[in-house]
Amino acid sequence: MIRHLVLFKLNDGVDRDGDERVAAGAKAFEELGSLVPGLREWECGWNTTARDIAYDFAINSLVDDREALQAYVAHPAHQAAAAQWQEFATWVIADIEV
């Protein structure tokens, strides 16, 4: 199994509470878990701590193997959601075999 982790950092000047693009992007990722076959687990949400080193939004998901991860990455719903976030955030990922 592979644990897929993603941490998003909003760009400078982007306010998560006052920007409709951010709200739409968060909704797209919230809905993604039910749209992509092969996702065994799907969690996402906003950071709740106010620390300078903290990221703003996180995704924690689980897939069976590398093929399932590639299918997730290539899925049109994932591509559309990621494209939304490119407008207002940067991110880092880690894929861990568990």
PDB file of C-alpha atoms in Angstrom:
ATOM      1  CA  MET A   1       0.000   0.000   0.000  1.00  0.00           C
ATOM      2  CA  ILE A   2       1.050   3.594  -0.569  1.00  0.00           C
ATOM      3  CA  ARG A   3       0.168   6.527   1.653  1.00  0.00           C
ATOM      4  CA  HIS A   4      -0.049   9.679  -0.502  1.00  0.00           C
ATOM      5  CA  LEU A   5       0.406  12.914   1.468  1.00  0.00           C
ATOM      6  CA  VAL A   6       0.057  16.417   0.063  1.00  0.00           C
ATOM      7  CA  LEU A   7       0.571  19.719   1.892  1.00  0.00           C
ATOM      8  CA  PHE A   8      -0.596  22.974   0.313  1.00  0.00           C
ATOM      9  CA  LYS A   9       0.627  26.486   1.068  1.00  0.00           C
ATOM     10  CA  LEU A  10      -1.530  29.387  -0.067  1.00  0.00           C
ATOM     11  CA  ASN A  11       0.350  32.016  -2.047  1.00  0.00           C
ATOM     12  CA  ASP A  12       1.116  35.326  -0.368  1.00  0.00           C
ATOM     13  CA  GLY A  13      -1.940  37.558  -0.290  1.00  0.00           C
ATOM     14  CA  VAL A  14      -4.430  34.704  -0.725  1.00  0.00           C
ATOM     15  CA  ASP A  15      -7.048  34.519   2.042  1.00  0.00           C
ATOM     16  CA  ARG A  16      -8.736  31.180   2.504  1.00  0.00           C
ATOM     17  CA  ASP A  17     -11.881  32.786   3.908  1.00  0.00           C
ATOM     18  CA  GLY A  18     -12.281  35.549   1.366  1.00  0.00           C
ATOM     19  CA  ASP A  19     -11.354  33.972  -1.948  1.00  0.00           C
ATOM     20  CA  GLU A  20     -13.958  32.066  -3.962  1.00  0.00           C
ATOM     21  CA  ARG A  21     -11.209  30.228  -5.889  1.00  0.00           C
ATOM     22  CA  VAL A  22      -9.921  28.777  -2.621  1.00  0.00           C
ATOM     23  CA  ALA A  23     -13.396  27.675  -1.544  1.00  0.00           C
ATOM     24  CA  ALA A  24     -13.962  26.009  -4.926  1.00  0.00           C
ATOM     25  CA  GLY A  25     -10.560  24.315  -4.777  1.00  0.00           C
ATOM     26  CA  ALA A  26     -11.200  22.944  -1.283  1.00  0.00           C
ATOM     27  CA  LYS A  27     -14.621  21.665  -2.367  1.00  0.00           C
ATOM     28  CA  ALA A  28     -13.091  19.966  -5.402  1.00  0.00           C
ATOM     29  CA  PHE A  29     -10.670  18.049  -3.184  1.00  0.00           C
ATOM     30  CA  GLU A  30     -13.344  17.228  -0.603  1.00  0.00           C
ATOM     31  CA  GLU A  31     -15.424  15.615  -3.354  1.00  0.00           C
ATOM     32  CA  LEU A  32     -12.490  13.883  -5.029  1.00  0.00           C
ATOM     33  CA  GLY A  33     -12.410  10.950  -2.607  1.00  0.00           C
ATOM     34  CA  SER A  34     -15.753   9.654  -3.862  1.00  0.00           C
ATOM     35  CA  LEU A  35     -14.923  10.189  -7.535  1.00  0.00           C
ATOM     36  CA  VAL A  36     -11.680   8.254  -7.973  1.00  0.00           C
ATOM     37  CA  PRO A  37     -11.831   4.451  -7.963  1.00  0.00           C
ATOM     38  CA  GLY A  38      -8.948   2.828  -6.157  1.00  0.00           C
ATOM     39  CA  LEU A  39      -8.730   5.269  -3.261  1.00  0.00           C
ATOM     40  CA  ARG A  40      -8.928   3.168  -0.106  1.00  0.00           C
ATOM     41  CA  GLU A  41      -8.840   6.179   2.224  1.00  0.00           C
ATOM     42  CA  TRP A  42      -9.342   9.889   1.621  1.00  0.00           C
ATOM     43  CA  GLU A  43      -9.013  12.712   4.111  1.00  0.00           C
ATOM     44  CA  CYS A  44      -8.465  16.392   3.471  1.00  0.00           C
ATOM     45  CA  GLY A  45      -8.929  19.621   5.333  1.00  0.00           C
ATOM     46  CA  TRP A  46      -7.615  22.916   6.591  1.00  0.00           C
ATOM     47  CA  ASN A  47      -4.781  23.215   9.073  1.00  0.00           C
ATOM     48  CA  THR A  48      -5.965  24.199  12.537  1.00  0.00           C
ATOM     49  CA  THR A  49      -2.726  25.572  14.015  1.00  0.00           C
ATOM     50  CA  ALA A  50      -1.238  29.042  13.601  1.00  0.00           C
ATOM     51  CA  ARG A  51       2.473  28.314  13.239  1.00  0.00           C
ATOM     52  CA  ASP A  52       4.846  29.941  10.774  1.00  0.00           C
ATOM     53  CA  ILE A  53       6.059  26.560   9.499  1.00  0.00           C
ATOM     54  CA  ALA A  54       2.568  25.117   9.047  1.00  0.00           C
ATOM     55  CA  TYR A  55       1.018  24.442   5.671  1.00  0.00           C
ATOM     56  CA  ASP A  56      -2.571  25.499   5.032  1.00  0.00           C
ATOM     57  CA  PHE A  57      -4.386  22.460   3.597  1.00  0.00           C
ATOM     58  CA  ALA A  58      -3.591  18.747   3.628  1.00  0.00           C
ATOM     59  CA  ILE A  59      -4.568  15.556   1.837  1.00  0.00           C
ATOM     60  CA  ASN A  60      -3.967  12.112   3.325  1.00  0.00           C
ATOM     61  CA  SER A  61      -4.913   9.188   1.104  1.00  0.00           C
ATOM     62  CA  LEU A  62      -4.196   5.503   0.685  1.00  0.00           C
ATOM     63  CA  VAL A  63      -3.998   3.380  -2.476  1.00  0.00           C
ATOM     64  CA  ASP A  64      -3.096  -0.259  -3.065  1.00  0.00           C
ATOM     65  CA  ASP A  65       0.026   0.168  -5.186  1.00  0.00           C
ATOM     66  CA  ARG A  66       1.965   2.335  -7.642  1.00  0.00           C
ATOM     67  CA  GLU A  67      -0.464   1.565 -10.446  1.00  0.00           C
ATOM     68  CA  ALA A  68      -3.385   2.795  -8.337  1.00  0.00           C
ATOM     69  CA  LEU A  69      -1.416   5.927  -7.450  1.00  0.00           C
ATOM     70  CA  GLN A  70      -0.725   6.613 -11.131  1.00  0.00           C
ATOM     71  CA  ALA A  71      -4.408   6.071 -11.942  1.00  0.00           C
ATOM     72  CA  TYR A  72      -5.344   8.569  -9.223  1.00  0.00           C
ATOM     73  CA  VAL A  73      -2.852  11.166 -10.489  1.00  0.00           C
ATOM     74  CA  ALA A  74      -4.085  10.759 -14.075  1.00  0.00           C
ATOM     75  CA  HIS A  75      -7.794  10.793 -13.181  1.00  0.00           C
ATOM     76  CA  PRO A  76      -9.602  13.750 -14.801  1.00  0.00           C
ATOM     77  CA  ALA A  77     -11.193  14.822 -11.499  1.00  0.00           C
ATOM     78  CA  HIS A  78      -7.758  14.941  -9.842  1.00  0.00           C
ATOM     79  CA  GLN A  79      -6.283  16.850 -12.770  1.00  0.00           C
ATOM     80  CA  ALA A  80      -9.120  19.400 -12.622  1.00  0.00           C
ATOM     81  CA  ALA A  81      -8.808  19.897  -8.862  1.00  0.00           C
ATOM     82  CA  ALA A  82      -5.015  20.279  -9.017  1.00  0.00           C
ATOM     83  CA  ALA A  83      -5.370  22.819 -11.842  1.00  0.00           C
ATOM     84  CA  GLN A  84      -7.593  24.956  -9.618  1.00  0.00           C
ATOM     85  CA  TRP A  85      -4.993  24.962  -6.829  1.00  0.00           C
ATOM     86  CA  GLN A  86      -2.215  25.989  -9.245  1.00  0.00           C
ATOM     87  CA  GLU A  87      -3.861  29.409  -9.392  1.00  0.00           C
ATOM     88  CA  PHE A  88      -3.383  30.209  -5.699  1.00  0.00           C
ATOM     89  CA  ALA A  89      -1.089  27.703  -3.948  1.00  0.00           C
ATOM     90  CA  THR A  90       2.055  25.601  -4.040  1.00  0.00           C
ATOM     91  CA  TRP A  91       2.418  22.112  -2.595  1.00  0.00           C
ATOM     92  CA  VAL A  92       4.719  19.288  -1.630  1.00  0.00           C
ATOM     93  CA  ILE A  93       4.030  15.557  -1.671  1.00  0.00           C
ATOM     94  CA  ALA A  94       5.327  12.380  -0.135  1.00  0.00           C
ATOM     95  CA  ASP A  95       4.402   8.825  -1.168  1.00  0.00           C
ATOM     96  CA  ILE A  96       5.203   6.288   1.536  1.00  0.00           C
ATOM     97  CA  GLU A  97       5.012   2.513   1.202  1.00  0.00           C
ATOM     98  CA  VAL A  98       3.108   1.182   4.206  1.00  0.00           C
TER      99      VAL A  98
END
